[in-house]
Amino acid sequence: MKTLWHHCHAATLVDGRYAIIEDAAIITHAGLIEWIGPRAQLPVGPCERQVDLQGAWVTPGLIDCHTHAVFGGTRSGEFEQRLQGVGYAEIAAQGGGIASTVRATRAASEEALYASALPRVQALLRDGVTTLEIKSGYGLDLASERKMLRVARRLGEQLPVTVRTTCLAAHAVPPEFAGRSDDYITHVCEVMLAPLVEEGLVDAVDAFCEHLAFSPAQVERVLIKARALGVPVKLHAEQLSSLHGSSLAARYQALSADHLEFMTEQDAIAMAAAGTVAVLLPGAFYFLRETQRPPVDALRRHGVRIALASDLNPGTSPGLSLRLMMNMGCTLFRLTPEEALAGVTLNAAKALGMGDSHGSLQAGKVADFIAWQIERPADLAYWLGGDLPKRVVRHGLETAI
Ligand code: DI6
Ligand code: FE
């Protein structure tokens, strides 16, 4: 149905800027934006339906491009331990950390995993998220990774959100491969990836490049295999130390390198040349009480696109609000509210390889947008989370969330 949306202002995010249209009108048709511009220039012609947005600000639907939203159990006990001074790496060395979530995830049925992820994903949707990436990485064997990815797909089928799945089998060394991380990487490359890709469960492949996870050489084997299977790659890089994983990711035309607190200027140059998006995760920075900030000025200087995401996970970022991450991106990393909004729309779309179809309000793109009852676009980064009054439009249809 051809629909005219009017009595609104738009922050279109074309070119990653606010690109504001005051007194805007939007025509949607067959799930796409057919026209957007100043109401005064509205093309003549019939629309079957007209919707008065009552002065709202319209932005693209928000995109959370880095989550681990599917997992068993929680780790609030470790949170208490860390507050008493025990380090994240120390907890991991004692068999806690990622390993404890792996145990809980392996033990959970697909049904139980779905039920536990559901309210977390619903919280993100209430915050204006219309596209969501979900990683595996707490299964670490073929059956358990498959289980996680199937749950992620099902969330996308049953909820009003577009889900992109990422296989993060190279997240940690599972107990049955203890002390044999090279063998586990061989297992990931030779046994796990191909069937998961063939089953249509993998939109991208990711790995954790870090001292307490996998070396650049090990990660590279995973990236090579993924590319050979025709799947784009991403990387957790320079979160806790500088291994130049982000430069490595750029060599494989990664969609994104994520975290990046310890990246160098050279890494930024490599990412810019490859068009690899920098996904910053202020929730993890905050929750781990890190002090080294990602080099935002170097990213800007070299023209690397910056995205922001929740990193929703039980260990380092139990974050259920993408707008809270926008605020943290501004407060902790000194992004502008405009950069924060680009970070959860156009640049997040690019981090998922969806830049041509999502992330800005432009004719021809998917009609996913939010009409917010706010005074200015910066209000989205200003409030510390909370439920802002909004109307959600997905594929051109107003959607209850
Ligand atoms: N970096 C993170 O912050 C999460 N994974 C990763 O590679 C942590 C995951 C966890 O602690 O459960
Ligand atoms: Fe992560």
Coordinates of C-alpha atoms and ligand atoms in Angstrom, one line a residue:
M1 CA 0.0 0.0 0.0
K2 CA 1.4 3.4 -1.0
T3 CA 1.5 5.5 2.2
L4 CA 2.3 9.1 2.8
W5 CA 3.9 9.9 6.2
H6 CA 3.8 13.6 6.9
H7 CA 3.9 16.3 9.7
C8 CA 7.4 15.3 10.7
H9 CA 11.1 16.3 10.4
A10 CA 13.7 13.8 9.2
A11 CA 17.3 13.2 10.0
T12 CA 18.0 11.2 6.9
L13 CA 21.6 10.1 7.7
V14 CA 22.4 10.4 4.0
D15 CA 26.3 10.3 3.9
G16 CA 26.3 9.7 7.6
R17 CA 25.3 13.2 8.5
Y18 CA 22.0 14.4 10.1
A19 CA 21.1 15.8 6.7
I20 CA 18.0 17.3 8.2
I21 CA 14.7 17.9 6.3
E22 CA 12.4 20.1 8.2
D23 CA 8.7 19.6 7.5
A24 CA 9.4 16.4 5.7
A25 CA 7.2 13.9 3.9
I26 CA 7.9 10.3 3.1
I27 CA 6.2 8.0 0.6
T28 CA 6.6 4.3 1.2
H29 CA 5.5 1.6 -1.2
A30 CA 6.0 -2.2 -1.2
G31 CA 8.2 -2.0 1.9
L32 CA 10.6 0.6 0.4
I33 CA 11.0 4.3 0.6
E34 CA 9.7 5.6 -2.7
W35 CA 10.3 9.3 -2.0
I36 CA 11.5 11.5 0.8
G37 CA 11.9 15.3 0.8
P38 CA 10.4 18.6 2.0
R39 CA 6.6 18.4 2.1
A40 CA 6.5 21.5 -0.2
Q41 CA 8.1 19.4 -3.0
L42 CA 5.8 16.4 -2.6
P43 CA 5.2 14.9 -6.0
V44 CA 1.5 14.9 -7.0
G45 CA -0.3 11.6 -7.3
P46 CA -2.5 9.5 -5.1
C47 CA -1.5 7.7 -1.9
E48 CA -3.8 5.1 -0.5
R49 CA -3.1 6.1 3.1
Q50 CA -1.8 9.1 4.9
V51 CA -0.3 9.1 8.4
D52 CA 0.1 12.2 10.5
L53 CA 3.3 11.8 12.6
Q54 CA 2.4 14.7 14.8
G55 CA 5.6 16.6 14.6
A56 CA 7.9 13.6 15.3
W57 CA 11.5 13.4 14.3
V58 CA 12.0 10.5 11.9
T59 CA 15.3 8.6 11.8
P60 CA 16.3 5.3 10.2
G61 CA 15.6 2.3 12.4
L62 CA 18.4 1.7 14.7
I63 CA 20.9 -1.1 13.9
D64 CA 22.7 -3.0 16.7
C65 CA 25.6 -4.4 14.6
H66 CA 27.4 -6.4 17.4
T67 CA 25.6 -8.6 20.0
H68 CA 26.0 -11.9 21.7
A69 CA 22.3 -11.8 22.6
V70 CA 21.8 -15.6 22.7
F71 CA 23.5 -17.3 25.7
G72 CA 22.7 -19.6 28.6
G73 CA 22.9 -18.4 32.2
T74 CA 24.2 -15.0 33.4
R75 CA 27.5 -13.9 35.1
S76 CA 26.3 -11.5 37.8
G77 CA 28.4 -13.6 40.3
E78 CA 31.5 -12.7 38.3
F79 CA 30.4 -9.0 38.4
E80 CA 30.5 -9.2 42.1
Q81 CA 33.9 -10.9 42.1
R82 CA 35.3 -8.2 39.7
L83 CA 34.0 -5.5 42.0
Q84 CA 36.0 -7.1 44.8
G85 CA 39.1 -6.7 42.6
V86 CA 39.4 -10.0 40.7
G87 CA 40.4 -9.3 37.0
Y88 CA 38.5 -10.4 33.9
A89 CA 41.5 -12.4 32.7
E90 CA 42.0 -14.0 36.1
I91 CA 38.3 -15.1 36.2
A92 CA 38.8 -16.6 32.8
A93 CA 42.0 -18.4 33.9
Q94 CA 40.0 -20.0 36.8
G95 CA 37.5 -21.5 34.3
G96 CA 34.9 -18.7 34.6
G97 CA 34.3 -16.1 32.0
I98 CA 33.4 -17.3 28.5
A99 CA 33.9 -20.9 29.6
S100 CA 31.1 -20.7 32.2
T101 CA 28.7 -19.3 29.6
V102 CA 29.8 -22.1 27.2
R103 CA 28.8 -24.7 29.9
A104 CA 25.4 -23.0 30.4
T105 CA 24.8 -22.6 26.7
R106 CA 25.7 -26.2 25.9
A107 CA 23.3 -27.4 28.6
A108 CA 20.4 -25.3 27.5
S109 CA 17.8 -26.6 25.0
E110 CA 17.1 -24.6 21.9
E111 CA 13.7 -23.7 23.4
A112 CA 15.3 -22.5 26.7
L113 CA 17.9 -20.4 24.8
Y114 CA 15.2 -18.8 22.7
A115 CA 13.1 -18.1 25.8
S116 CA 16.0 -16.4 27.6
A117 CA 17.1 -14.4 24.6
L118 CA 13.6 -13.2 23.9
P119 CA 13.2 -10.5 26.6
R120 CA 16.7 -9.2 25.9
V121 CA 16.0 -8.8 22.2
Q122 CA 12.6 -7.3 23.0
A123 CA 14.3 -4.7 25.2
L124 CA 16.5 -3.7 22.3
L125 CA 13.5 -3.4 20.0
R126 CA 11.6 -1.2 22.5
D127 CA 14.6 1.1 22.2
G128 CA 14.1 1.5 18.4
V129 CA 16.2 -1.3 17.0
T130 CA 14.9 -2.7 13.7
T131 CA 18.1 -4.6 12.6
L132 CA 20.2 -6.8 14.9
E133 CA 23.3 -8.8 14.5
I134 CA 23.6 -11.9 16.8
K135 CA 26.8 -13.9 17.1
S136 CA 27.3 -17.5 18.1
G137 CA 30.5 -18.3 20.1
Y138 CA 29.2 -19.8 23.4
G139 CA 28.7 -23.3 21.8
L140 CA 32.2 -24.0 20.5
D141 CA 31.2 -27.4 19.0
L142 CA 29.3 -27.9 15.8
A143 CA 25.9 -28.9 17.4
S144 CA 26.0 -26.1 20.0
E145 CA 27.0 -23.4 17.5
R146 CA 24.3 -24.6 15.2
K147 CA 21.8 -24.4 18.1
M148 CA 22.8 -20.8 18.9
L149 CA 22.5 -19.7 15.2
R150 CA 19.2 -21.4 14.8
V151 CA 17.9 -19.5 17.8
A152 CA 19.2 -16.3 16.3
R153 CA 17.4 -17.0 13.0
R154 CA 14.2 -17.9 14.8
L155 CA 14.3 -14.6 16.7
G156 CA 14.4 -12.8 13.4
E157 CA 11.5 -14.9 12.1
Q158 CA 9.2 -14.4 15.1
L159 CA 10.0 -10.8 16.1
P160 CA 9.7 -7.5 14.1
V161 CA 13.5 -7.3 13.5
T162 CA 15.9 -8.2 10.7
V163 CA 18.5 -10.5 12.2
R164 CA 22.0 -11.0 10.7
T165 CA 23.9 -14.0 12.1
T166 CA 27.6 -14.2 12.7
C167 CA 29.5 -17.4 13.4
L168 CA 32.0 -16.7 16.2
A169 CA 33.2 -20.3 16.7
A170 CA 36.7 -18.9 17.2
H171 CA 35.7 -17.1 20.4
A172 CA 37.5 -19.2 23.0
V173 CA 39.2 -22.6 23.2
P174 CA 36.6 -25.2 24.5
P175 CA 37.6 -27.5 27.3
E176 CA 37.9 -30.6 25.1
F177 CA 40.7 -28.7 23.2
A178 CA 42.4 -27.3 26.3
G179 CA 46.1 -26.6 25.5
R180 CA 45.5 -27.3 21.8
S181 CA 44.3 -24.1 20.4
D182 CA 45.8 -24.8 17.0
D183 CA 43.9 -28.0 16.8
Y184 CA 40.7 -26.2 17.7
I185 CA 41.2 -23.7 14.9
T186 CA 41.7 -26.6 12.5
H187 CA 38.4 -28.1 13.8
V188 CA 36.6 -24.8 13.3
C189 CA 38.0 -24.5 9.7
E190 CA 37.7 -28.1 8.7
V191 CA 34.6 -29.4 10.6
M192 CA 32.4 -26.5 11.7
L193 CA 32.3 -23.7 9.3
A194 CA 31.2 -25.4 6.0
P195 CA 28.1 -27.2 7.3
L196 CA 26.9 -24.1 9.2
V197 CA 27.4 -22.0 6.0
E198 CA 25.7 -24.6 3.9
E199 CA 22.7 -24.7 6.3
G200 CA 22.2 -21.0 5.7
L201 CA 23.0 -20.1 9.3
V202 CA 26.0 -17.8 8.7
D203 CA 25.9 -14.3 7.3
A204 CA 29.4 -13.5 8.5
V205 CA 32.3 -15.1 10.3
D206 CA 34.0 -13.4 13.3
A207 CA 36.9 -14.4 15.7
F208 CA 38.4 -13.1 18.9
C209 CA 42.0 -11.9 18.3
E210 CA 43.5 -11.5 21.8
H211 CA 46.1 -12.9 24.1
L212 CA 43.5 -14.7 26.1
A213 CA 41.8 -16.1 22.9
F214 CA 43.5 -16.5 19.5
S215 CA 46.7 -15.2 17.9
P216 CA 46.7 -13.2 14.6
A217 CA 48.1 -16.3 12.8
Q218 CA 45.3 -18.5 14.1
V219 CA 42.6 -15.9 13.3
E220 CA 44.0 -15.6 9.8
R221 CA 43.3 -19.2 9.1
V222 CA 39.6 -18.7 10.1
L223 CA 39.4 -15.6 7.9
I224 CA 40.9 -17.4 4.9
K225 CA 38.5 -20.3 5.3
A226 CA 35.5 -17.9 5.6
R227 CA 36.5 -16.0 2.5
A228 CA 37.0 -19.4 0.6
L229 CA 33.4 -20.2 1.6
G230 CA 32.3 -16.9 0.2
V231 CA 31.3 -15.4 3.6
P232 CA 32.4 -11.9 4.7
V233 CA 34.4 -11.5 7.9
K234 CA 34.6 -9.3 11.0
L235 CA 37.0 -9.4 13.9
H236 CA 37.1 -8.7 17.7
A237 CA 40.4 -6.8 17.8
E238 CA 42.6 -4.7 20.1
Q239 CA 40.1 -4.9 23.0
L240 CA 42.7 -5.6 25.7
S241 CA 46.0 -5.4 23.9
S242 CA 47.5 -4.4 20.5
L243 CA 48.0 -7.4 18.2
H244 CA 47.1 -5.5 15.0
G245 CA 44.1 -7.7 14.4
S246 CA 42.4 -4.7 12.9
S247 CA 45.1 -4.4 10.2
L248 CA 44.8 -8.2 9.6
A249 CA 41.0 -7.8 9.3
A250 CA 41.5 -5.1 6.8
R251 CA 43.7 -7.3 4.6
Y252 CA 40.7 -9.7 4.3
Q253 CA 38.3 -6.8 3.5
A254 CA 36.5 -7.3 6.8
L255 CA 33.2 -5.6 7.1
S256 CA 34.3 -4.4 10.5
A257 CA 36.8 -4.6 13.3
D258 CA 35.3 -4.2 16.7
H259 CA 36.4 -2.9 20.1
L260 CA 39.7 -1.2 19.0
E261 CA 40.7 0.4 22.3
F262 CA 44.4 -0.5 21.6
M263 CA 44.5 0.1 17.9
T264 CA 47.3 2.2 16.3
E265 CA 47.3 4.9 13.7
Q266 CA 48.7 2.4 11.2
D267 CA 45.7 0.1 11.9
A268 CA 43.4 3.1 11.2
I269 CA 45.1 3.7 7.9
A270 CA 44.7 0.0 6.9
M271 CA 41.0 0.0 7.9
A272 CA 40.4 3.2 5.9
A273 CA 42.0 1.8 2.8
A274 CA 39.9 -1.4 3.0
G275 CA 36.6 0.3 4.0
T276 CA 36.5 -1.7 7.2
V277 CA 34.1 -0.1 9.7
A278 CA 35.3 0.6 13.3
V279 CA 32.7 -0.8 15.7
L280 CA 33.1 0.8 19.1
L281 CA 31.6 -0.9 22.1
P282 CA 31.4 1.6 25.0
G283 CA 29.3 -0.8 27.1
A284 CA 32.3 -3.3 27.4
F285 CA 34.7 -0.4 28.0
Y286 CA 32.5 0.9 30.8
F287 CA 31.6 -2.5 32.3
L288 CA 35.3 -3.6 32.5
R289 CA 36.2 -0.2 33.8
E290 CA 38.8 0.1 31.0
T291 CA 40.8 3.3 30.8
Q292 CA 42.4 3.2 27.3
R293 CA 39.9 4.8 24.9
P294 CA 39.8 3.9 21.2
P295 CA 41.7 6.5 19.1
V296 CA 38.6 8.3 17.8
D297 CA 40.7 11.3 16.4
A298 CA 42.8 8.9 14.3
L299 CA 39.7 7.2 13.0
R300 CA 38.2 10.5 12.0
R301 CA 41.5 11.8 10.5
H302 CA 41.8 8.8 8.2
G303 CA 38.1 8.6 7.3
V304 CA 37.3 5.3 9.0
R305 CA 33.5 5.0 9.5
I306 CA 32.6 4.6 13.1
A307 CA 29.7 2.4 14.3
L308 CA 28.5 1.9 17.9
A309 CA 26.9 -1.3 19.2
S310 CA 25.8 -2.8 22.5
D311 CA 28.0 -5.9 22.5
L312 CA 25.2 -7.4 24.6
N313 CA 26.8 -10.3 26.3
P314 CA 26.8 -11.8 29.8
G315 CA 30.5 -11.2 30.6
T316 CA 31.5 -7.7 29.5
S317 CA 28.4 -5.8 28.4
P318 CA 25.0 -6.8 29.7
G319 CA 23.7 -3.8 27.8
L320 CA 20.0 -3.8 26.8
S321 CA 19.8 -0.3 25.3
L322 CA 21.5 0.9 22.1
R323 CA 20.6 4.5 22.9
L324 CA 22.5 4.1 26.2
M325 CA 25.5 3.1 24.1
M326 CA 25.0 6.3 22.0
N327 CA 25.2 8.3 25.2
M328 CA 28.3 6.3 26.4
G329 CA 29.8 6.8 22.9
C330 CA 29.5 10.5 23.4
T331 CA 30.4 10.7 27.1
L332 CA 33.2 8.1 27.3
F333 CA 34.6 8.3 23.7
R334 CA 33.8 11.9 22.9
L335 CA 31.7 11.2 19.8
T336 CA 29.3 13.9 18.8
P337 CA 25.6 13.0 19.0
E338 CA 25.6 13.2 15.2
E339 CA 28.4 10.6 15.0
A340 CA 26.6 8.5 17.6
L341 CA 23.4 8.5 15.4
A342 CA 25.4 7.6 12.3
G343 CA 27.1 4.9 14.4
V344 CA 23.8 3.1 15.0
T345 CA 22.3 3.7 11.5
L346 CA 24.3 4.1 8.3
N347 CA 27.7 3.0 9.7
A348 CA 26.1 0.0 11.5
A349 CA 24.5 -1.0 8.3
K350 CA 27.8 -0.9 6.5
A351 CA 29.3 -3.0 9.4
L352 CA 26.8 -5.7 8.4
G353 CA 27.2 -5.3 4.7
M354 CA 23.8 -3.8 4.4
G355 CA 24.8 -0.2 3.5
D356 CA 23.0 -0.3 0.2
S357 CA 19.6 -1.2 1.6
H358 CA 19.5 0.1 5.2
G359 CA 20.8 2.8 7.5
S360 CA 19.6 6.0 5.9
L361 CA 16.3 7.5 4.7
Q362 CA 16.7 7.5 0.9
A363 CA 14.5 6.5 -2.0
G364 CA 15.1 2.8 -2.8
K365 CA 16.1 1.8 0.7
V366 CA 14.0 -0.5 3.0
A367 CA 11.4 1.6 4.8
D368 CA 12.5 0.9 8.4
F369 CA 12.3 4.0 10.4
I370 CA 11.4 5.4 13.8
A371 CA 9.2 8.5 14.4
W372 CA 10.4 9.8 17.8
Q373 CA 8.6 12.3 20.0
I374 CA 11.7 14.3 20.7
E375 CA 12.7 17.9 20.3
R376 CA 16.0 17.4 18.5
P377 CA 18.0 14.4 17.1
A378 CA 20.6 14.9 19.9
D379 CA 17.9 13.8 22.4
L380 CA 18.5 10.2 21.3
A381 CA 22.0 10.3 22.7
Y382 CA 21.1 12.6 25.6
W383 CA 18.8 10.4 27.6
L384 CA 20.5 7.5 29.5
G385 CA 18.3 4.8 28.0
G386 CA 14.6 4.7 29.0
D387 CA 11.6 4.3 26.8
L388 CA 11.2 7.3 24.5
P389 CA 7.8 7.7 22.9
K390 CA 8.0 6.5 19.4
R391 CA 6.3 4.8 16.4
V392 CA 8.1 2.1 14.7
V393 CA 7.8 1.5 10.9
R394 CA 9.2 -1.7 9.5
H395 CA 9.1 -2.5 5.8
G396 CA 6.7 0.4 5.4
L397 CA 4.2 -0.8 8.0
E398 CA 3.6 0.6 11.5
T399 CA 4.7 -2.1 13.9
A400 CA 3.7 -2.8 17.5
I401 CA 6.8 -3.6 19.7
Ligands
DI6_1 N1 34.9 -9.7 23.7 C1 34.0 -9.4 24.6 O1 33.8 -8.3 25.2 C2 33.1 -10.5 24.7 N2 33.6 -11.4 23.7 C3 34.7 -10.9 23.2 O2 35.3 -11.4 22.3 C4 33.1 -11.1 26.0 C5 32.4 -12.3 26.1 C6 32.2 -12.9 27.5 O3 33.0 -12.5 28.4 O4 31.3 -13.7 27.6
FE2 FE 31.7 -9.0 21.3

